[in-house]
Amino acid sequence: MGRGSRRAKDDPSVAGVLCVDKPSGLTSHDVVDRVRRRLGVRRVGHAGTLDPMATGVLIIGVGPTTRLLGIIGGHDKEYTATIRLGASTTTDDREGDVIAQATTQDIQHVTDAAIAETVAQFTGALEQRPSAVSAVKVDGKRAYQRVRDGEEVELPARAVTVEEFTILDIRRDDATAEGATDGADDAAGFSAIDVDVRVRCSAGTYIRSLARDVGEELGVGGHLTELRRTRSGTVDVAECVDLDGADLEHVSAPGVFARRRLPAVDLNDDQVVRVRNGARVGIDVPGASTVALIGPGEDLVAVVDGTSIGDQYSVTAVFPAIPLRVVSPTPGSGVADPE
């Protein structure tokens, strides 16, 4: 068998959640591939795609825990970013080609007060149009794939919520592009304003769309030049491991991760066996749509829906028992301990 045809074999003792600080230049799928090869586990997935340019929190599910990522679904995220005012690009970020460029005079007319007022307009409940070069599916095909195939894509706006959109710094430069001279508005360079921001938003919010929309509202165009996800749900970037770090195999037990995210009910050994065999047990389940049932040793047994009629609960998913090889949490390992 050739090297290219080898397939990773699943190790049933490696399962859980790994929180990675994604480096710039890799797709989220690239990160999954690296984790898959390093751990020797075929079943690996991620929650919340990050663009190649972006860095920060990327939550990786290993083994059966990949199902948990889908069940938990969307959760709020927090970012720091830099918006460059003065040019629009095909991708709404620095990776795309410049398609419109403001004059130096137009840029100079944009005041700090105008920037602050415009940013405030994009806080709260919004109807946001995703970038055409995004992972949104159109008739089963990713929008960015359609663009690459030469199609024109115009995605409909969708509801998002921006809880916080804070300006951290505003920097003005009359010659930000390499080769610019005296702030001249020509092919060599252009005037620009760089705005550092912090954004806290609902899942599905595109920060580069915010950059585009702020620039359009100010009449000078805008795009994203830096993006870092600093938090996803309860996972902070300080808890994440470097992708190439020596502690990459320190995978958080599924139950540890689930307890941080969901209301949880603790089961005894007998209840664990019964639930895994399909039986109901007499437990007091919180009236939440997603509740984790956790056995001794932070063993994630099942996720149930506690909003069913009466005092019953419906089972969303049952997770297999994991052998005790899962690495214990250590400082800086990317393991999310319960708070």
CSV table of N, CA and C in Angstrom, one decimal, residues 20 29 36 46 76 78 80 87 90 177 181 189 199 208 214 268 272-273 298:
chain,number,residue,atom,x,y,z
A,20,VAL,N,-7.8,24.9,20.1
A,20,VAL,CA,-6.5,25.3,19.4
A,20,VAL,C,-6.5,26.8,19.2
A,29,HIS,N,-10.0,23.5,8.0
A,29,HIS,CA,-9.8,22.1,7.6
A,29,HIS,C,-8.4,21.7,7.7
A,36,ARG,N,-5.8,15.3,13.1
A,36,ARG,CA,-6.1,14.0,12.7
A,36,ARG,C,-4.8,13.1,12.6
A,46,HIS,N,-14.5,20.3,13.6
A,46,HIS,CA,-14.4,21.6,14.2
A,46,HIS,C,-15.7,22.3,14.3
A,76,ASP,N,-22.2,32.5,21.3
A,76,ASP,CA,-21.6,33.9,21.1
A,76,ASP,C,-20.1,33.8,20.9
A,78,GLU,N,-16.3,36.3,20.5
A,78,GLU,CA,-15.7,37.6,20.7
A,78,GLU,C,-14.4,37.7,19.8
A,80,THR,N,-11.1,40.4,18.2
A,80,THR,CA,-10.4,41.7,18.0
A,80,THR,C,-10.1,41.8,16.5
A,87,ALA,N,-10.6,51.5,1.2
A,87,ALA,CA,-10.6,50.6,0.0
A,87,ALA,C,-11.5,49.5,0.2
A,90,THR,N,-12.5,42.4,-3.1
A,90,THR,CA,-13.5,41.4,-3.6
A,90,THR,C,-13.9,40.4,-2.5
A,177,ALA,N,0.0,52.0,2.0
A,177,ALA,CA,0.4,50.9,1.1
A,177,ALA,C,1.9,51.0,0.7
A,181,THR,N,3.9,57.5,-1.9
A,181,THR,CA,4.7,58.7,-1.7
A,181,THR,C,3.8,59.8,-1.4
A,189,GLY,N,0.1,53.8,-3.9
A,189,GLY,CA,-0.4,53.8,-2.5
A,189,GLY,C,-1.6,54.6,-2.3
A,199,VAL,N,-15.3,43.0,19.0
A,199,VAL,CA,-16.6,42.7,18.6
A,199,VAL,C,-17.1,41.5,19.4
A,208,ARG,N,-15.8,40.6,8.7
A,208,ARG,CA,-15.4,41.3,7.4
A,208,ARG,C,-16.6,42.0,6.8
A,214,VAL,N,-19.3,49.2,7.4
A,214,VAL,CA,-18.9,50.5,8.0
A,214,VAL,C,-18.2,51.4,7.0
A,268,ASN,N,-25.1,8.2,38.7
A,268,ASN,CA,-24.2,7.2,39.3
A,268,ASN,C,-23.9,6.1,38.4
A,272,VAL,N,-25.7,5.3,34.7
A,272,VAL,CA,-24.9,5.3,33.4
A,272,VAL,C,-25.2,4.1,32.6
A,273,VAL,N,-25.1,3.0,33.2
A,273,VAL,CA,-25.4,1.7,32.4
A,273,VAL,C,-26.8,1.7,31.8
A,298,GLU,N,-16.3,12.5,35.0
A,298,GLU,CA,-16.6,13.4,33.9
A,298,GLU,C,-16.9,12.6,32.6
